[in-house]
Amino acid sequence: EQRNNDSNQTTTTMLHADFETTFKCGYCNMSNVEFKERLFKVTSQDQRRQTFVKQWLEIDMTLLEFIRKYTCIIAHVYCLKMELDSYKSYIDRTQSEYLWLSQLRKMRMKEDNIDENFSETQKYIRYQLRITEQSLSKAITKLINCIQNQEAISGSSVMDMTLLKAYIITFVRQDYRELHDDVEQKKRLLLLKANDVRLVKEFFDLKPNSIQISLARSIWRATIREEETKNGKEYEMSERWNHDLNEHAFNDNKNEFSFDQETCQLLQYVDLNGFSELIDHMDSTDQINEDLKQGISHIRDHFMKENYVLRTSYKGYSLHIFPSNDFKLLCSDYIELTGIYKFIQNMDTIELIEHDQFLFNIVKQVQTKLDDLFCSNCITQRQYDQMRISRSEVELSYLVFALNTPVKGNIYTIRPVVVCNKGPTMRISRYLCNLLWSLFHQLTGCRTFRNGVDVIENFESYARNNYLQSTTLFVTFNIHEICMNFSHEIMIKALEHFLLIYGTQVSMEEELAIETILQLVRLVLENQMVLYGSCLFEQTRGNASGCPLTIPLACIYLCYSQPALMSVLIAQKQQELFGRFQDNLFLTWNRSEDQLHFLFGKPIVVDRHYQSIQIKPFIGTSFHFLDVELSHNKGHLHTRIYHDAVMDQYQLPNQFQAERSSCLPSRLLQSMLMYVVRCCSKEQSFDYERRYLKLVYLLYGFSENFIDNCIEQFYKRFYACEVNYFVDRIPYETLRRRVMKRHAQLVIILFLCYDPLNLLDYTMVDQINQAIDIVVPWMDNMDDNDDDDDNEKIINLSGDEINERRPLYQITRKKYLNIIRQQLQTNNRILLPTYNLYAYYSCELTLMQQKVHEHMTRTGAYRLIMELDQTNPYSLKEFVKKMNNDIMKKLNCVLHNKLITYAQWKQMSTNRSNSQLNTLYFLPDTRQANVPFHPMVRCHHHLTMNISHFLNRLLQPIYDYVTFSTTFNTGADVIDAVERCFDEIFFTWNDSEQRLHDVLHTINRQLLNMPITMSISNDINCLDVNICHLDGNLKIKVVHQLNTEPYSLPYVVGHPRHKYHSLLRAALLRATRCYANVFDFVNELVDIQLSFQYNRFSNDFIIDQIQLFLKEFGESQMNVHGGEKFYDQSLYDHLRHHVFKYHQREKD
């Protein structure tokens, strides 16, 4: 059926038609007797509720009419939600295939037996999705109005109505179960087409050679014919193949290639020897991680034979060997002695169905509670959507134990960790965490630290504000025991007290009643089921360590138990620094140490039997946190890197694991140096860390010359040295200030790009205004043919795509810009794309208007003709029509006098159907001082556009011949011209500079309205390259705008802005032709890689493109994973030679 020409719309319209029939619900047309019979028949299994409902409906006929109306609306909403979920599910599951196909030609699709109507199906479903969203919004409005009108019904209590509405929701779901199953089946049929495309795409991701491609196509066509012969029009092969691929051929989570006896038919006949290159060039990080996992697996298997276990430590990344029996005994003793976990049952003794039913009961209990709160108007639709459960993704949480670092000798302690990312109450926990933490933050000023550098930056800000005194004490304490042991009953009382006392003193972002919050918290605490081995436990005290709600509840419990501490935190939140990282809390103190001991002296009761724990704070003038150490000496703050004597011995620090995915060792070293500069407040500490890093690299086998070159490049990157970094360096404070400034700018850019939904935070506008004017990378598309796409041209990676070998681009556009523009408009600011840069510029609206007015007044280039009435489009049409008649009258006159031929007249004639007036707008030029605004005229459809094109083709060759000039389209053209003949391209001068100024002055006097400004120097920027000479030696390099790059994509003159897939190749071509030295090329390569990573391209995609570029020009030996071989000058010279030959062929 998929191969039919009309199958594109058949399944889709059939899917939509089912929903159309459900909208015409028959409940309202039934008689009262028929409706009640239908209601009680469908819900016959719920006898208890049915009895109460029968009593209510028999007594009050008005109530019956309300229930019928309510049922009709609920059915309408349910069907629309079912339709909306189906459309969203289809789009989510086919987005990558749709984007992949958008880059293929129709001929290629035909060769690969891909249905050409697949894209049309996607567009049709997107169209239906928008319609359904609008219909759902209207239906929800009707539902809200219906619920609000229930007060007119007499004789029913609020509790009765709540139960009734919950009963009706259950009735509608059961009544529409058959339709739901039918829709799911048709949705699966519709996805068969996407499975076909996905199979082809995964095959080509393997980089097969031409023989394998031809063989696969023939196998595919033969299989289609065979299946059509056997099964007629039914086609299920693609679903089976896709299942085989997912189950046997590939494991996407591990990116590993494997085969077994059940490998799918398509790849079964392909020669696997051709895939050796693929395996050899797999992503380095995934390969290293896989090798590491295999190595650990072998070690673990070895120790298991010897009755030992291998366990990770709770903090850090070390592995520990432990006797198996002793570790099991340690874990069982912890469960027994603490009494936190209550045994429920052994899961090995029950069937799989019973196991699923147990999880289903928990999910049902949570979902029923949310439904009841929603139906009783305790939570809004948006809150309900944020907290509701996705049943297909829910799993039971499980308990594991990690080892703490040994306290003394070989004495170990263990720490329970509950993995609950997909628990039944996780979405409720996340919502409540944000709500409660917002209240606690506003009251106490408590900050959340993300890493060690974040702690340093906060303490340095504290010191700059003169709060750090010679008597200041640093206080650190841990609340893990509170998290694991607090009583649920006391916790509810503490939370209620907190909300009643302090809830009215701060602004709550979400309107939620106190009783509702308490019910939700109680729901989370009462549903803490965890699996440990094959046993099911219930956590009866505390909250799961992996739950986001745990820390806010523990902090509230602490302040409830220590009211004096809460009062101090509220009173001193402006003067003192208070923050936390996970369950570690930090506090500065400028009072006496005795008062501090008094605040923490009271024991904290954790259960009904008055069992208590004692908080033991660490008090002093220094402390270490993660990988940093902070101290102060008489009010002078000192920070540096902290090294664990055991775990960090000659190992790369663990905070650089993200950077280790980089292909370039030089990039990793420079990232480490940046991190060290941010952490070390004194130059002596930085010098120590620099020597330490050098030693680590030497131990890893890198040469001293390579390391010194990398360090020198780091200094040059921040203009910190001119000749040698050992001698000619700027002061360390200046270097650190530059590094910190660059990182602060980067944080805002990444925040805007990676977390767009949180842009509505009240501090965002201040951050944008104070830190940087360039706020987001260039994301617009200049192609006018793409006007029909509502969501396009922003590169984004979803969570499911991060682990894949190739990036899948999810195109989302207006979500970012609209949110940012709304925020800026509230502060009377405007966001504009910049002139000739991949960036946006933010400035005050009045400043922009002032600069535009000054430009128009100074140049006198524009004259006001008339003011058009925007409310009357007829006046604009008449004006365009009059201009068109005047132009055509003059052209006809020229033709009549035989001054032009008919063919020329036809080329210059206007096209009345799409003719428009020009549009004038101004773009900021951030490359110049004071950011002037450059006038731009959009004239693609102007009346004289055809005449302009004709005259340009006529006059340009004449101008080029007379002036011996060349039109440069790209910076590469400039390089080529300069290398060929220096003094024929640019205006060179060998006379005195005063004589040159006299000539320019004479020219400017003759052109009063067009003053000419020129740059006179031996060092100039032209387009996107810099050209200079020193004693006649020419040197060329790429120009970088420091206020936008690397936060925006590299700007390559002449390259289309919207073609991201080829932009990286264009940047590499430019860099290769510019730089003759391999280290200069590598430094430029690092900047290119940074730009693409900051703009959300996956590292896999970047590495693949670099490797393809090297392979294309015959230098696959310059492998990015090849260490020092990548810096071989002879290999790089060979690469440049091939690039120049390629460019010459392109020109010819």
Short mmCIF file of C-alpha atoms in Angstrom, two decimals, residues 929-1147:
data_model
loop_
_atom_site.label_atom_id
_atom_site.label_comp_id
_atom_site.label_asym_id
_atom_site.label_seq_id
_atom_site.Cartn_x
_atom_site.Cartn_y
_atom_site.Cartn_z
CA ALA A 929 33.69 51.87 16.27
CA ASN A 930 30.49 53.30 17.77
CA VAL A 931 28.52 50.71 15.74
CA PRO A 932 27.11 52.76 12.83
CA PHE A 933 23.95 51.61 11.07
CA HIS A 934 24.35 50.54 7.45
CA PRO A 935 21.40 51.25 5.08
CA MET A 936 19.99 48.23 3.27
CA VAL A 937 17.35 48.24 0.53
CA ARG A 938 15.33 45.12 -0.19
CA CYS A 939 14.57 45.35 -3.90
CA HIS A 940 14.16 41.78 -5.16
CA HIS A 941 10.79 42.58 -6.72
CA HIS A 942 11.26 46.25 -7.57
CA LEU A 943 9.81 47.65 -10.79
CA THR A 944 13.23 48.50 -12.21
CA MET A 945 14.98 45.30 -11.14
CA ASN A 946 14.98 43.79 -14.65
CA ILE A 947 16.42 47.03 -16.05
CA SER A 948 19.11 47.02 -13.37
CA HIS A 949 20.13 43.45 -14.19
CA PHE A 950 20.33 44.27 -17.89
CA LEU A 951 22.48 47.36 -17.36
CA ASN A 952 24.76 45.52 -14.93
CA ARG A 953 25.47 42.81 -17.50
CA LEU A 954 26.17 45.52 -20.06
CA LEU A 955 28.37 47.91 -18.06
CA GLN A 956 30.37 45.61 -15.76
CA PRO A 957 32.68 44.22 -18.49
CA ILE A 958 33.31 47.76 -19.77
CA TYR A 959 34.24 48.96 -16.28
CA ASP A 960 36.51 45.98 -15.68
CA TYR A 961 38.30 46.55 -19.00
CA VAL A 962 38.87 50.28 -18.45
CA THR A 963 40.00 50.08 -14.83
CA PHE A 964 41.80 46.71 -14.99
CA SER A 965 39.76 45.75 -11.91
CA THR A 966 38.48 42.42 -10.66
CA THR A 967 35.29 41.85 -8.74
CA PHE A 968 36.04 39.88 -5.57
CA ASN A 969 33.28 37.59 -4.36
CA THR A 970 35.15 35.93 -1.52
CA GLY A 971 38.19 36.48 0.66
CA ALA A 972 39.83 33.56 -1.19
CA ASP A 973 39.68 35.61 -4.41
CA VAL A 974 41.59 38.39 -2.65
CA ILE A 975 44.26 35.91 -1.53
CA ASP A 976 44.61 34.55 -5.04
CA ALA A 977 44.94 38.02 -6.54
CA VAL A 978 47.48 39.21 -3.97
CA GLU A 979 49.64 36.13 -4.42
CA ARG A 980 49.54 36.56 -8.21
CA CYS A 981 50.41 40.27 -8.39
CA PHE A 982 50.45 42.53 -5.38
CA ASP A 983 50.45 46.04 -6.93
CA GLU A 984 47.76 45.40 -9.58
CA ILE A 985 45.01 44.74 -7.08
CA PHE A 986 45.34 47.32 -4.38
CA PHE A 987 46.12 50.98 -4.47
CA THR A 988 49.80 50.90 -3.61
CA TRP A 989 51.85 54.04 -2.99
CA ASN A 990 55.59 54.53 -2.96
CA ASP A 991 55.65 58.31 -2.65
CA SER A 992 55.40 60.32 0.55
CA GLU A 993 52.32 59.86 2.72
CA GLN A 994 51.66 63.63 2.68
CA ARG A 995 51.47 63.54 -1.13
CA LEU A 996 48.87 60.77 -0.86
CA HIS A 997 46.76 62.81 1.57
CA ASP A 998 46.88 65.77 -0.86
CA VAL A 999 45.53 63.58 -3.67
CA LEU A 1000 42.72 62.27 -1.48
CA HIS A 1001 41.88 65.78 -0.33
CA THR A 1002 41.55 66.90 -3.98
CA ILE A 1003 39.20 63.97 -4.70
CA ASN A 1004 37.03 64.73 -1.66
CA ARG A 1005 36.65 68.37 -2.70
CA GLN A 1006 35.22 67.26 -6.03
CA LEU A 1007 32.84 64.78 -4.35
CA LEU A 1008 31.31 66.89 -1.59
CA ASN A 1009 28.34 64.58 -0.95
CA MET A 1010 30.40 61.38 -1.11
CA PRO A 1011 33.49 61.76 1.09
CA ILE A 1012 36.00 58.95 0.64
CA THR A 1013 37.74 57.50 3.68
CA MET A 1014 40.68 55.18 3.15
CA SER A 1015 42.89 53.09 5.37
CA ILE A 1016 46.55 53.84 4.73
CA SER A 1017 48.73 51.18 6.26
CA ASN A 1018 50.86 48.15 5.55
CA ASP A 1019 48.26 46.13 7.44
CA ILE A 1020 44.65 46.17 6.18
CA ASN A 1021 41.51 44.05 6.41
CA CYS A 1022 39.77 43.13 3.17
CA LEU A 1023 36.51 41.21 3.37
CA ASP A 1024 37.25 38.34 5.80
CA VAL A 1025 41.07 38.25 5.51
CA ASN A 1026 43.89 40.40 6.84
CA ILE A 1027 46.74 41.35 4.45
CA CYS A 1028 50.00 42.82 5.66
CA HIS A 1029 53.68 42.87 4.80
CA LEU A 1030 56.82 43.31 6.81
CA ASP A 1031 59.84 44.46 4.81
CA GLY A 1032 58.17 43.21 1.64
CA ASN A 1033 57.25 39.78 3.03
CA LEU A 1034 53.52 39.16 2.48
CA LYS A 1035 51.47 37.62 5.30
CA ILE A 1036 47.77 36.73 5.20
CA LYS A 1037 45.49 35.54 7.99
CA VAL A 1038 41.78 35.16 8.71
CA VAL A 1039 40.01 38.12 10.31
CA HIS A 1040 38.03 37.32 13.46
CA GLN A 1041 35.54 39.67 15.08
CA LEU A 1042 36.41 39.32 18.76
CA ASN A 1043 33.00 40.50 19.97
CA THR A 1044 31.14 37.77 18.06
CA GLU A 1045 33.45 34.85 17.36
CA PRO A 1046 33.64 32.08 18.38
CA TYR A 1047 30.13 32.59 19.80
CA SER A 1048 28.77 32.90 16.25
CA LEU A 1049 29.51 30.70 13.27
CA PRO A 1050 32.58 31.64 11.19
CA TYR A 1051 31.81 34.31 8.63
CA VAL A 1052 33.01 33.29 5.15
CA VAL A 1053 32.37 35.96 2.55
CA GLY A 1054 30.49 34.61 -0.44
CA HIS A 1055 29.22 31.49 1.32
CA PRO A 1056 25.40 31.29 1.69
CA ARG A 1057 24.45 31.94 5.30
CA HIS A 1058 21.89 29.14 5.51
CA LYS A 1059 24.06 26.29 4.14
CA TYR A 1060 25.42 25.08 7.45
CA HIS A 1061 26.40 21.63 6.15
CA SER A 1062 29.06 23.11 3.84
CA LEU A 1063 30.09 26.12 5.95
CA LEU A 1064 32.72 24.15 7.88
CA ARG A 1065 34.33 22.97 4.63
CA ALA A 1066 34.40 26.54 3.31
CA ALA A 1067 36.08 27.74 6.51
CA LEU A 1068 38.70 24.98 6.27
CA LEU A 1069 39.43 25.84 2.64
CA ARG A 1070 39.93 29.49 3.58
CA ALA A 1071 42.18 28.62 6.53
CA THR A 1072 44.34 26.28 4.42
CA ARG A 1073 44.94 28.93 1.77
CA CYS A 1074 45.65 31.64 4.33
CA TYR A 1075 48.17 29.95 6.60
CA ALA A 1076 51.48 28.51 5.49
CA ASN A 1077 52.48 27.31 8.99
CA VAL A 1078 50.78 24.22 10.36
CA PHE A 1079 50.53 25.63 13.90
CA ASP A 1080 48.72 28.72 12.58
CA PHE A 1081 46.36 26.40 10.71
CA VAL A 1082 45.72 24.29 13.84
CA ASN A 1083 45.00 27.42 15.87
CA GLU A 1084 42.46 28.51 13.27
CA LEU A 1085 41.03 24.99 13.27
CA VAL A 1086 40.50 25.22 17.03
CA ASP A 1087 38.59 28.49 16.59
CA ILE A 1088 36.41 26.92 13.89
CA GLN A 1089 35.69 23.92 16.10
CA LEU A 1090 34.80 26.20 19.01
CA SER A 1091 32.39 28.20 16.90
CA PHE A 1092 30.52 25.13 15.70
CA GLN A 1093 30.41 23.56 19.16
CA TYR A 1094 29.10 26.75 20.74
CA ASN A 1095 26.39 26.80 18.06
CA ARG A 1096 25.21 23.33 19.04
CA PHE A 1097 26.77 21.19 16.31
CA SER A 1098 27.77 17.83 17.73
CA ASN A 1099 31.45 17.08 18.10
CA ASP A 1100 30.94 13.94 16.00
CA PHE A 1101 29.71 16.03 13.07
CA ILE A 1102 32.63 18.45 13.34
CA ILE A 1103 35.26 15.67 13.49
CA ASP A 1104 33.64 13.86 10.58
CA GLN A 1105 33.67 17.01 8.44
CA ILE A 1106 37.33 17.69 9.24
CA GLN A 1107 38.26 14.10 8.38
CA LEU A 1108 36.28 14.27 5.12
CA PHE A 1109 38.07 17.50 4.23
CA LEU A 1110 41.49 15.94 4.84
CA LYS A 1111 40.56 12.83 2.92
CA GLU A 1112 39.13 14.84 0.01
CA PHE A 1113 42.47 16.58 -0.50
CA GLY A 1114 44.59 13.49 -0.17
CA GLU A 1115 45.92 13.86 3.38
CA SER A 1116 44.13 11.18 5.38
CA GLN A 1117 47.46 10.66 7.19
CA MET A 1118 46.74 13.94 8.99
CA ASN A 1119 44.25 12.14 11.20
CA VAL A 1120 42.77 14.34 13.93
CA HIS A 1121 43.32 11.45 16.36
CA GLY A 1122 46.94 11.06 15.28
CA GLY A 1123 48.62 13.11 18.01
CA GLU A 1124 51.80 14.88 16.93
CA LYS A 1125 51.49 13.58 13.37
CA PHE A 1126 48.69 16.06 12.87
CA TYR A 1127 51.28 18.84 13.28
CA ASP A 1128 53.63 17.54 10.58
CA GLN A 1129 54.60 20.52 8.40
CA SER A 1130 55.40 18.39 5.34
CA LEU A 1131 51.96 16.75 5.41
CA TYR A 1132 50.35 20.15 5.76
CA ASP A 1133 52.35 21.52 2.78
CA HIS A 1134 51.07 18.60 0.72
CA LEU A 1135 47.51 19.43 1.82
CA ARG A 1136 47.90 23.08 0.78
CA HIS A 1137 49.25 22.03 -2.60
CA HIS A 1138 46.11 19.97 -3.29
CA VAL A 1139 43.85 22.77 -2.07
CA PHE A 1140 45.47 25.29 -4.43
CA LYS A 1141 45.16 22.87 -7.34
CA TYR A 1142 41.49 22.35 -6.50
CA HIS A 1143 40.87 26.09 -6.42
CA GLN A 1144 42.57 26.53 -9.78
CA ARG A 1145 40.39 23.82 -11.31
CA GLU A 1146 37.28 25.51 -9.92
CA LYS A 1147 38.32 28.82 -11.49
#
